[in-house]
Coordinates of C-alpha atoms in Angstrom, one line a residue:
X281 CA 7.2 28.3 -6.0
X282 CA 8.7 26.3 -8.7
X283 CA 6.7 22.2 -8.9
X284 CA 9.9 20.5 -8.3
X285 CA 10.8 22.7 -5.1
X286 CA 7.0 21.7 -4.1
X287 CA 7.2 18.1 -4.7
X288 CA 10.6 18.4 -2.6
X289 CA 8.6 20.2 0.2
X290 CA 6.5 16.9 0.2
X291 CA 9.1 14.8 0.5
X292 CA 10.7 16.5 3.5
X293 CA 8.7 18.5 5.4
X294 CA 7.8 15.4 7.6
X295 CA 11.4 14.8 8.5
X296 CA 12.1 18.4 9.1
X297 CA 8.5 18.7 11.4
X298 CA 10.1 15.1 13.2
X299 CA 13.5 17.1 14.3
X300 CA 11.4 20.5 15.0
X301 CA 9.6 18.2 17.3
X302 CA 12.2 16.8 19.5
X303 CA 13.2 20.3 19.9
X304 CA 10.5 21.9 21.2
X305 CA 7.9 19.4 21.9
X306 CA 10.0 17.0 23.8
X307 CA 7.4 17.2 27.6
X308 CA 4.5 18.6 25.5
X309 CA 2.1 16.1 24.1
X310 CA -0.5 18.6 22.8
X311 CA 2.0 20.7 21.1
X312 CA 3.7 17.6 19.2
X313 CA -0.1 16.0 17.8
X314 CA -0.9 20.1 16.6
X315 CA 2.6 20.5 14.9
X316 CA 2.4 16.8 13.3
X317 CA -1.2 17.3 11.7
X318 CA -0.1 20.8 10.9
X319 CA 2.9 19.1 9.2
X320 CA 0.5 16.8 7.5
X321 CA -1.8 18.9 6.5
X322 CA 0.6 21.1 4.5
X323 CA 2.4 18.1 3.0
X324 CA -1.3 17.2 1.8
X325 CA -2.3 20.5 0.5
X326 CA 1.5 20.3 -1.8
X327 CA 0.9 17.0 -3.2
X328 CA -2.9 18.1 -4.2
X329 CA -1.6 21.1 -5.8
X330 CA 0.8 18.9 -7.4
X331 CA -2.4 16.6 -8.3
X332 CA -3.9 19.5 -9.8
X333 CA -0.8 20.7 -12.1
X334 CA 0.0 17.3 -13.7
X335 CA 0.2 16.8 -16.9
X336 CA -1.8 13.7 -17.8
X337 CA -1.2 13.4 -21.3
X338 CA 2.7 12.6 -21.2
X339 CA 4.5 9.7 -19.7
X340 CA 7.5 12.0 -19.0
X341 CA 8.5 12.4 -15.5
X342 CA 7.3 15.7 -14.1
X343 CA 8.8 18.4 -11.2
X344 CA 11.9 16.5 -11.3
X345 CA 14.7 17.2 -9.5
X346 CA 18.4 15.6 -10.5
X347 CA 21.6 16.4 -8.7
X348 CA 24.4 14.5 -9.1
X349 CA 25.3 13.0 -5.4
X350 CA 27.9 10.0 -5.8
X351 CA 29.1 10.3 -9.5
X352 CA 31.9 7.7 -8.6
X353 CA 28.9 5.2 -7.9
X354 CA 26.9 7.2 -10.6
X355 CA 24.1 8.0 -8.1
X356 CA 22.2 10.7 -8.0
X357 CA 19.4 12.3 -6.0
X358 CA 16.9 11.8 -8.8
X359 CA 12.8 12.3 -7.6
X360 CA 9.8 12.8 -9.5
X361 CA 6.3 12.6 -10.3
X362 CA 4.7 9.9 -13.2
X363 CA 1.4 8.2 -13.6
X364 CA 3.1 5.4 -12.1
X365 CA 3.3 7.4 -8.4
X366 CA 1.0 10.4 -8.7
X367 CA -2.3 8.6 -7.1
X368 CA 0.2 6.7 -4.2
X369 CA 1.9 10.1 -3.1
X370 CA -1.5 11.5 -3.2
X371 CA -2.4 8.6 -0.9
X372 CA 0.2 8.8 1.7
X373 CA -0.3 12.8 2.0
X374 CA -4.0 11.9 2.4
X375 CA -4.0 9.8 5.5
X376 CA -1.3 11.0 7.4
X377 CA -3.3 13.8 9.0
X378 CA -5.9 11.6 9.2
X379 CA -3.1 9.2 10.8
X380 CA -2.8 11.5 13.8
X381 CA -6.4 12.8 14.2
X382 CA -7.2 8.6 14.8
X383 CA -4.2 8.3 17.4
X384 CA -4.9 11.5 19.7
X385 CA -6.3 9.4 22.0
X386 CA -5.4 5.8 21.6
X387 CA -1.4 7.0 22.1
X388 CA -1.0 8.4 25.2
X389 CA 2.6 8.1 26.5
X390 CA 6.0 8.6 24.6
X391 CA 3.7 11.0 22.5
X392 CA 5.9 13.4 20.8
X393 CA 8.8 10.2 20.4
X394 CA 5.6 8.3 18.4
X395 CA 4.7 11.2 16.0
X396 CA 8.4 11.9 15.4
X397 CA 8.3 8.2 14.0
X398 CA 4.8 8.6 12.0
X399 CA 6.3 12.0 10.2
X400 CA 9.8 10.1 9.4
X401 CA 7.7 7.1 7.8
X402 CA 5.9 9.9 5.9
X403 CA 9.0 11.0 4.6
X404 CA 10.3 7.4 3.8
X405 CA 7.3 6.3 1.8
X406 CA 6.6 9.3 0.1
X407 CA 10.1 8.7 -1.2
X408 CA 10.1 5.0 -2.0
X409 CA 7.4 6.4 -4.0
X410 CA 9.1 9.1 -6.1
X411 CA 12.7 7.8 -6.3
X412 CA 13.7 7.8 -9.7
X413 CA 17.1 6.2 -8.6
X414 CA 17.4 2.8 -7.3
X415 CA 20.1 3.7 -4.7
X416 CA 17.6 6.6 -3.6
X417 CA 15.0 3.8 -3.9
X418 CA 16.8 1.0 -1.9
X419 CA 17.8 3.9 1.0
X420 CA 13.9 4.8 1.4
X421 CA 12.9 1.3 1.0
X422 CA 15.1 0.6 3.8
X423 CA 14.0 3.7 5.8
X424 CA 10.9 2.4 6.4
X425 CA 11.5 -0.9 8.0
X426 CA 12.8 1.1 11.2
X427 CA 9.9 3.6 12.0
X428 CA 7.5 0.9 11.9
X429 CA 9.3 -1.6 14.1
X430 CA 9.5 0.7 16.6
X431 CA 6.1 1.6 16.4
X432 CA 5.2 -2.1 17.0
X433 CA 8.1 -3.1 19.6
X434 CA 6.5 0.1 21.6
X435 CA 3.3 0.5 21.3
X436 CA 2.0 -2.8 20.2
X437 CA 0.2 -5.4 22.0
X438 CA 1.6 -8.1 24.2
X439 CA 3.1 -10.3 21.3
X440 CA 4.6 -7.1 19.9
X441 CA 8.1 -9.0 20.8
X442 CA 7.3 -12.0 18.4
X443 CA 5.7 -9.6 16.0
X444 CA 8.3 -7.3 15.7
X445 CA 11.0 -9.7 15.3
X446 CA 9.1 -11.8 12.2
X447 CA 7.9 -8.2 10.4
X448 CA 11.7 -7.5 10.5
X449 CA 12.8 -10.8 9.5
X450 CA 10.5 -11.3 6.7
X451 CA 11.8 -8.1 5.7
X452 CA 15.3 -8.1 6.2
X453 CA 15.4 -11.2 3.9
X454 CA 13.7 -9.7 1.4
X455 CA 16.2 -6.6 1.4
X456 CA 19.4 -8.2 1.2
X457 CA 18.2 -10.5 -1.9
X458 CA 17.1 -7.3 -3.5
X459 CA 20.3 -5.1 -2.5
X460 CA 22.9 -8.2 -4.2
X461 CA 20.2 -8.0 -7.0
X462 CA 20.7 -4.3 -7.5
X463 CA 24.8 -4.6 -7.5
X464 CA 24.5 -7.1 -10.1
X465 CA 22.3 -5.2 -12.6
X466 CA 24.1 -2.0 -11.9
X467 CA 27.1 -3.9 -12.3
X468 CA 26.3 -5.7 -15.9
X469 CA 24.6 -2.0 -16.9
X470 CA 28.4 -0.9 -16.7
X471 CA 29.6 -3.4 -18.1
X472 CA 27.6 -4.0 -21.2
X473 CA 27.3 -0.1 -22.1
X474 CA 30.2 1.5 -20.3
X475 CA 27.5 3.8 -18.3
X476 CA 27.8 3.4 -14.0
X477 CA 24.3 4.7 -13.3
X478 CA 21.5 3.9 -10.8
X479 CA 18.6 5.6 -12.5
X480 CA 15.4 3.9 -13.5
X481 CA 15.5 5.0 -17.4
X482 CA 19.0 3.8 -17.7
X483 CA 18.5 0.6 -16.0
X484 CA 15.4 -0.2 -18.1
X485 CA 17.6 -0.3 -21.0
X486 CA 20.2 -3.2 -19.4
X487 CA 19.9 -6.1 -22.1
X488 CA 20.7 -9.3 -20.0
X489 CA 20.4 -13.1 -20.8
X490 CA 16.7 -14.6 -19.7
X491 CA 18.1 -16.8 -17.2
X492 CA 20.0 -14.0 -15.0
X493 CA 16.8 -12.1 -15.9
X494 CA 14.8 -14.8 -14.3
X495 CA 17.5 -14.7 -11.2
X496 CA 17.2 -11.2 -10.6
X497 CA 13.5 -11.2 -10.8
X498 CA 13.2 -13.8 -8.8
X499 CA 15.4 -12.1 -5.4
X500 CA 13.6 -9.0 -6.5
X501 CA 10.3 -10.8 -6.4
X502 CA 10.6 -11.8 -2.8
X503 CA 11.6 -8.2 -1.5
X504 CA 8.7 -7.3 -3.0
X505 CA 6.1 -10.4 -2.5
X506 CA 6.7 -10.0 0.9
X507 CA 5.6 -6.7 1.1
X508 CA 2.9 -7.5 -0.8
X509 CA 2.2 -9.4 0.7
X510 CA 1.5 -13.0 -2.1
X511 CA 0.9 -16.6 -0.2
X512 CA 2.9 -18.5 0.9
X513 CA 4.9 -15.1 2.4
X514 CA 2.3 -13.2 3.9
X515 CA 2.1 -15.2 7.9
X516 CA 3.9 -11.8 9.4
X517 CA 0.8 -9.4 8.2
X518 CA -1.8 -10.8 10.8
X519 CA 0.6 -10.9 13.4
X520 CA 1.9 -7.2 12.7
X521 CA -1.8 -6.3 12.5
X522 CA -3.1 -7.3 15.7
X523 CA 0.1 -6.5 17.5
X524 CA 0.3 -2.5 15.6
X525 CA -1.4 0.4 17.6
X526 CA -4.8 1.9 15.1
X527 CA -2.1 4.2 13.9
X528 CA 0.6 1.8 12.7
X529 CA -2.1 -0.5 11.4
X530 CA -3.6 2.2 9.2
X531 CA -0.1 3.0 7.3
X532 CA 0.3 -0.2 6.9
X533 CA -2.7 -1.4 5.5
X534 CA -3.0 2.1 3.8
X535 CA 0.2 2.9 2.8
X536 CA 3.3 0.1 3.2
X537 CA 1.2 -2.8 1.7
X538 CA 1.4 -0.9 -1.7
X539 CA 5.4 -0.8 -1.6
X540 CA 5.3 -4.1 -3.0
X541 CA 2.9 -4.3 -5.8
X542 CA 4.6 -0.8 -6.6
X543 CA 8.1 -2.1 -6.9
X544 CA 6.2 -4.9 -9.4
X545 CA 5.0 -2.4 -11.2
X546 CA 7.9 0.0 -11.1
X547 CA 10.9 -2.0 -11.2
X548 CA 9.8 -6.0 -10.9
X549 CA 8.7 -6.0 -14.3
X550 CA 9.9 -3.4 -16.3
X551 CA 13.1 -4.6 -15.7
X552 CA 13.4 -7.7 -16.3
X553 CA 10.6 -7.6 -19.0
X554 CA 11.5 -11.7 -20.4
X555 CA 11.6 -13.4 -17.1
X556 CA 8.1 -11.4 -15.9
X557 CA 6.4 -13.0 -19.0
X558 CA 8.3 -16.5 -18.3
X559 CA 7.0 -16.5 -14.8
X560 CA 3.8 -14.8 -15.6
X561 CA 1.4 -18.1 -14.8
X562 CA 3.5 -19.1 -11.5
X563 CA 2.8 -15.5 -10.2
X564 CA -1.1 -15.4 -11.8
X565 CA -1.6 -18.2 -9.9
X566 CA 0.0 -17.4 -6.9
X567 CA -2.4 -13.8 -6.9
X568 CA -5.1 -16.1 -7.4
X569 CA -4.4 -18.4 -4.9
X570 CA -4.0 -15.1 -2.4
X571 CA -7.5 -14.1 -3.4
X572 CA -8.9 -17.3 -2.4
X573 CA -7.1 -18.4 -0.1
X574 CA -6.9 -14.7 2.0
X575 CA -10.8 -14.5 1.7
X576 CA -10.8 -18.3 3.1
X577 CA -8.5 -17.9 6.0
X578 CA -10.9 -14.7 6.9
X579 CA -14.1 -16.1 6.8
X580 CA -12.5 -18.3 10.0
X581 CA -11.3 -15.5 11.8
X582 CA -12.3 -14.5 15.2
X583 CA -10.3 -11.4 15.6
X584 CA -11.8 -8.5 13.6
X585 CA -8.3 -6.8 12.8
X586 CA -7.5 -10.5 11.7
X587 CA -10.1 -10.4 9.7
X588 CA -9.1 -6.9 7.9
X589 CA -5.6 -8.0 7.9
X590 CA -7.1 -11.6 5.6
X591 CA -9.2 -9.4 3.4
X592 CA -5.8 -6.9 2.4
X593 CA -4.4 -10.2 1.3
X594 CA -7.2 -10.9 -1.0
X595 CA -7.6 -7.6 -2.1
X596 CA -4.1 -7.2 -3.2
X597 CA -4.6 -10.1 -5.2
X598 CA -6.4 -8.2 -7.7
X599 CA -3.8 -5.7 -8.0
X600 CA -1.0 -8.4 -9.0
X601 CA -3.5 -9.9 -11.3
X602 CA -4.2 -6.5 -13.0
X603 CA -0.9 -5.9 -13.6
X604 CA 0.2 -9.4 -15.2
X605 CA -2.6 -8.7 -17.3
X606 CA -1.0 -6.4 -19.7
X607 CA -4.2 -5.3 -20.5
X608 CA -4.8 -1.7 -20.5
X609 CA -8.1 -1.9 -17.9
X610 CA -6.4 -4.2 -15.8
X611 CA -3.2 -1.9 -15.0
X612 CA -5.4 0.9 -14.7
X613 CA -7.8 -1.2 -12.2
X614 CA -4.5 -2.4 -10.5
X615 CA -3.6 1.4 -10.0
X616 CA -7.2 2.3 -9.0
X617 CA -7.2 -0.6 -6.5
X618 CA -4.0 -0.1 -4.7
X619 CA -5.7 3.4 -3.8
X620 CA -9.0 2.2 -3.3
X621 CA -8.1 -0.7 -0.6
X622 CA -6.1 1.9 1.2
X623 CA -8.7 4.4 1.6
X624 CA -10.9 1.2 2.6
X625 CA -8.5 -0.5 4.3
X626 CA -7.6 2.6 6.5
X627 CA -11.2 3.2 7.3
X628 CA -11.6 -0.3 8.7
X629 CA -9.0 -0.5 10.7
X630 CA -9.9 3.0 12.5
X631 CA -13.1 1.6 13.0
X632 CA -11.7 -1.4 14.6
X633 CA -9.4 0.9 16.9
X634 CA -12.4 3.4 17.9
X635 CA -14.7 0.4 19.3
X636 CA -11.0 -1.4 20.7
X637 CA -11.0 2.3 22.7
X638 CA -14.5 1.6 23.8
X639 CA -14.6 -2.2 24.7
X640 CA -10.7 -3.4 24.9
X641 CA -11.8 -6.7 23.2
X642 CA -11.3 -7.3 19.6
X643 CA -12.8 -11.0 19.6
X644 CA -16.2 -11.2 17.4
X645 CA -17.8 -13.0 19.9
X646 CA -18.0 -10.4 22.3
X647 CA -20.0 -8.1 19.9
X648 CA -23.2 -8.1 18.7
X649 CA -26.4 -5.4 18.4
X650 CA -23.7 -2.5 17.7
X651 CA -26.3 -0.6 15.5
X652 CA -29.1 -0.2 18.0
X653 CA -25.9 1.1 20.7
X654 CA -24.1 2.9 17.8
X655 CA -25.6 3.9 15.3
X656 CA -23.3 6.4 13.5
X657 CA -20.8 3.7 14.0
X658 CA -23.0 1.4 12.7
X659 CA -23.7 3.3 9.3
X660 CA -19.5 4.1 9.0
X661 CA -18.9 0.5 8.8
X662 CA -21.6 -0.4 6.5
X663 CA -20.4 2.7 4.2
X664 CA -16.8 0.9 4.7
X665 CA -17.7 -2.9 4.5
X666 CA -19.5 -2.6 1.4
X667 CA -16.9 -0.9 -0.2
X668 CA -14.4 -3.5 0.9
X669 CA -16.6 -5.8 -0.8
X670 CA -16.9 -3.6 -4.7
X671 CA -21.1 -2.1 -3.6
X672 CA -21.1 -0.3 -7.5
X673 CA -20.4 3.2 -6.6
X674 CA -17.3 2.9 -4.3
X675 CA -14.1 2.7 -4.6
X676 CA -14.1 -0.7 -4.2
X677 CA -16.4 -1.4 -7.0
X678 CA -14.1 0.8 -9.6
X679 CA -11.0 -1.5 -9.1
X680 CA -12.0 -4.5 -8.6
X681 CA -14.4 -4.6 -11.7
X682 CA -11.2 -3.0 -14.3
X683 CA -9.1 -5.8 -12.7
X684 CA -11.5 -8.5 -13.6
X685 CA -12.3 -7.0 -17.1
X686 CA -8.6 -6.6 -18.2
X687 CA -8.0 -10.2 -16.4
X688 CA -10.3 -11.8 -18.8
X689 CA -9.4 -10.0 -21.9
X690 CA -6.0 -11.0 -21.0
X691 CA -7.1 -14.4 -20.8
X692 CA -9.5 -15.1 -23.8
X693 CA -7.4 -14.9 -26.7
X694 CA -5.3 -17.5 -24.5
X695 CA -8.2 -19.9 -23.8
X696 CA -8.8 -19.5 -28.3
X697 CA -4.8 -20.3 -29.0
X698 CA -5.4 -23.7 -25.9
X699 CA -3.9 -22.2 -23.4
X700 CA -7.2 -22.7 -20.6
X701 CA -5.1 -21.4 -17.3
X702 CA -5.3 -17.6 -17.6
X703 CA -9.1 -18.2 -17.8
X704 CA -9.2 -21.0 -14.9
X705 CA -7.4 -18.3 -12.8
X706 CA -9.5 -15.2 -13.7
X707 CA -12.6 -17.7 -12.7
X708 CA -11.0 -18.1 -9.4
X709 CA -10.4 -14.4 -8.9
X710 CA -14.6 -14.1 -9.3
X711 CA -14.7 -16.2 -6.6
X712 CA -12.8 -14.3 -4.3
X713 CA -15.5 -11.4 -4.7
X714 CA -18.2 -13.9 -3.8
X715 CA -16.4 -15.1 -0.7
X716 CA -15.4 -11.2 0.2
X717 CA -19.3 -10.5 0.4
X718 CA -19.5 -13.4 2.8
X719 CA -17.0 -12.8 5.1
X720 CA -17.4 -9.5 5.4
X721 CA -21.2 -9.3 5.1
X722 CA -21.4 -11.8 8.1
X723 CA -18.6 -10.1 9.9
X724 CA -21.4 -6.8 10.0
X725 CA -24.4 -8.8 10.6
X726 CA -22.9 -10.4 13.8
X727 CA -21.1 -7.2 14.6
X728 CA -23.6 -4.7 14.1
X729 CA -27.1 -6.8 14.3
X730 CA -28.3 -9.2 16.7
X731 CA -28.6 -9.3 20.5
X732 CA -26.4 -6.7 22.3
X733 CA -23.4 -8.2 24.4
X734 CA -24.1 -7.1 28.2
X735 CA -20.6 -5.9 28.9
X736 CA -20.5 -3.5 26.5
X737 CA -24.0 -1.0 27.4
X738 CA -23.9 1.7 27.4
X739 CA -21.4 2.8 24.5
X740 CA -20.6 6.1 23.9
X741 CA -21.4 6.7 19.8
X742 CA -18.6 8.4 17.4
X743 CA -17.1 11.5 18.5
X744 CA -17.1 14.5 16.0
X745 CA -13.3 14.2 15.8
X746 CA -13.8 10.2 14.6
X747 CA -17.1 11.2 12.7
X748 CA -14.8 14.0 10.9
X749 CA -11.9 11.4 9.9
X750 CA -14.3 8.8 8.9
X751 CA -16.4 11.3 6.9
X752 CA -13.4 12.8 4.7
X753 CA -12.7 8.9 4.0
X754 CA -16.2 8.2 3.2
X755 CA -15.9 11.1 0.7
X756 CA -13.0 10.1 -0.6
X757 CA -14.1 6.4 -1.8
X758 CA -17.5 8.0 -3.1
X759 CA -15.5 10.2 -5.1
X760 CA -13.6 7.7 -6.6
X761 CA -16.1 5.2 -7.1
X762 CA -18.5 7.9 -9.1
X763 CA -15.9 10.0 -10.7
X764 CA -12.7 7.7 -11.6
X765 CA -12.0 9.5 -14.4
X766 CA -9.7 11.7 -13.1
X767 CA -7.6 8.7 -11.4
X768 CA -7.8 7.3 -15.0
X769 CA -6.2 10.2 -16.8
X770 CA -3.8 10.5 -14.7
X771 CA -2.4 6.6 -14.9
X772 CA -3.2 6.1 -18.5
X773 CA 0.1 6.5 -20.0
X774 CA 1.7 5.0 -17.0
X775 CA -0.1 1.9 -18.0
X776 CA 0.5 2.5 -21.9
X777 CA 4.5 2.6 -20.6
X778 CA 4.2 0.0 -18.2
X779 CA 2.9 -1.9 -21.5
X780 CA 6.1 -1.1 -23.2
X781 CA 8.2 -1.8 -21.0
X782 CA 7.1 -5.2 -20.2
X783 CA 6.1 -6.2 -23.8
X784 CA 9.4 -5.3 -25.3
X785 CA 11.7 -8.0 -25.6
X786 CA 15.2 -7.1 -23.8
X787 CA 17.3 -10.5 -23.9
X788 CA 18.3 -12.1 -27.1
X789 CA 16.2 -14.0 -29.2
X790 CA 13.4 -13.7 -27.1
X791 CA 9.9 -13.0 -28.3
X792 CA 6.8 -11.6 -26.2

């Protein structure tokens, strides 16, 4: 079978496993979770295949497909693989089975309806991810908003209402900027080089004043900020957290989170190279500041998914920082740590939901002595929360440290020429590591150590379906933590091109 028909297969396979189950799974709950991770399963074995057969030492898109859908619009369907998506498509195929084996028993009613949602999400991201034309892009983008509102408005807590309504709010905002954003550069592509045409390459070559530059960054910005999501837009996260079954909260932290700091990386930037540098220290700061701040607001948490959902918005603080680096390690440890927090991130929260099963309380109070009651439990979270906080050897550890080290090169030969701030900032980003350790290193000592809470004895330890999912995840940021080099093959020239693209002048008589 020919890579590009493969890398198709990944892409829709979920969607066609979502309408096969309304067909014939409709009253059947255990035939709809077998034919979802079976679904899964196979999109994850394609997308490792593809892993495997990617060619790392070209920037050129690979197992592309391009067929001409709208040529009055000059749209086309246009997918493929780069060093810019390769790791995130890896991602999403590697926790969706994973997805379902953590909800077989935290979802019991409107079953089949709730995986039907999980495999068209599947589909959606996947293809935010390897849309190579921004109409393609938008429609995925898009596509994704609905599965996961659903999933909250049903399944969620009792302030899903409130949740729902801001996560699509937020959002929606965020979407419309983007989509007028869109018509206009499509629209001044035409009209500057007499070519109508929505894909990525051609777009990347619109020349446009610095000032609508700046304007069109900025609407795409907050699409994409949001997502992110930077301070001061990231109040829906918590809220969608704690309201999210362990399901939706795992592609979310895992999976949707990275939509934003991809679209930086992909389209943010790239294109509209003059206004990124020009607003380079607004958003340095603002990464910082979500670093700092994110780490602050959860050391004061009470609710542990609160607490998780803080610590993403510190965590992808480093990945924004990476990338307005322009420093080789620092896009690299951008890429690494967009993978890395959601392999962590998706461990924590299924640890969350597993002891939610057990004790329907999620207020840190109520625990206490979990590792003399648990203690497999007890050693999965350890494993996790010292990855969350960069233990040398995890995942964690890997991005986190290229982040910092391109961060300061970045910021040196600033700091010799006068300019102090990109140091001040990369300072602040250490900081954020220090105050990880302490949030989450007292969030285990009063969860896992101490007297045990009455209410809660006996507990029934992991299962060997949760020890299972946990212990592929485990794996996982082990792997990447000892052997990045891999991961770092595979995103170098994305990083060299994303250098490129963002160094290069585009408006007139402007200079990097």
């Amino acid at each position: 079978m020919a890579e590009a028909t493969l890398l198709n297969l990944v892409l829709w396979l979920p969607l066609c496993g979502a309408g096969l189950l309304l067909l014939v799974a409709r009253r059947n709950d255990d035939l709809a979770r077998t034919l979802t991770t079976a679904v899964m399963v196979a999109q994850f074995a394609a997308a490792a295949w593809l892993y495997q057969r990617f060619d790392t030492t070209t920037a050129a898109l690979q197992f592309s497909t391009a067929v001409p859908w709208i040529p009055q619009w000059g749209v086309s369907y246009l997918v493929g693989l780069d060093g810019f998506n390769i790791l995130l498509v890896l991602l999403t195929a590697f926790l969706g089975p994973l997805v379902v084996l953590g909800a077989r028993t935290s979802i019991d009613r409107d079953v089949t309806f709730f995986h039907a949602l999980l495999l068209v999400l599947q589909t959606a991201m996947v293809g935010a991810f390897v849309a190579q034309d921004l109409f393609l892009f938008y429609l995925f983008w898009e596509a994704m908003l609905i599965p996961m509102f659903l999933m909250i408005g049903i399944w969620g807590g009792t302030r899903r209402v409130y949740a729902t309504l801001k996560f699509f709010l937020y959002t929606a905002v965020g979407s419309i900027l983007m989509l007028a954003a869109v018509i206009y550069l499509v629209s001044a592509l035409q009209a500057t080089s007499g070519v109508t045409s929505f894909a990525f390459a051609d777009l990347y070559r619109t020349q446009l004043p610095l000032t609508v530059q700046m304007i069109l960054l900025g609407a795409f910005a907050l699409s994409f900020a949001i997502k992110v999501p930077m301070v001061p837009l990231h109040t829906w996260l918590p809220d969608a957290h704690v309201e999210a079954p362990t399901a939706g909260s795992v592609v979310l932290a895992g999976v949707l989170l990275k939509m934003g700091t991809y679209g930086f990386m992909k389209l943010g930037f790239p294109l509209f190279p003059d206004a990124a540098r020009a607003f380079t220290p607004v958003l340095m700061t603002l990464a910082s500041v979500s670093i700092v701040y994110g780490a602050c607001l959860a050391l004061v948490q009470t609710d542990i998914k609160k607490i998780i959902a803080y610590s993403s918005i510190s965590h992808l603080g480093y990945v924004m920082l990476g990338l307005l680096s322009l420093e080789l390690t620092g896009i690299q440890g951008a890429m690494i740590q967009m993978v890395s927090h959601g392999l962590v991130a998706a461990g924590l929260f299924l640890l969350v939901g597993m002891i939610y099963e057990r004790c329907h309380t999620r207020e840190l109070a109520a625990f206490g002595g979990l590792a003399r009651q648990v203690p497999v439990y007890a050693v999965f979270f350890m494993i996790f929360t010292l990855a969350s906080v960069g233990l040398p050897a995890t995942s964690g550890f890997t991005g986190e440290f290229l982040v910092l080290l391109g961060a300061f090169r970045s910021a040196w030969p600033a700091h010799l020429a006068g300019n102090d701030l990109p140091l001040w900032l990369s300072v602040a980003a250490v900081s954020g590591v220090v105050l990880g350790a302490l949030y989450m290193l007292r969030f285990a000592l009063t969860f896992l150590f101490g007297e045990p809470k009455a209410p809660h004895q006996p507990l029934r330890d992991l299962s060997g379906r949760e020890r299972f999912i946990l212990g592929v995840l485990t794996v996982a940021v082990f792997a990447l933590g000892l052997f990045p080099a891999g991961a770092l093959r595979a995103t170098e020239q994305a990083a060299v091109t994303y250098q490129q693209l963002v160094g290069t002048p585009r408006a007139p008589g402007v200079t990097p």
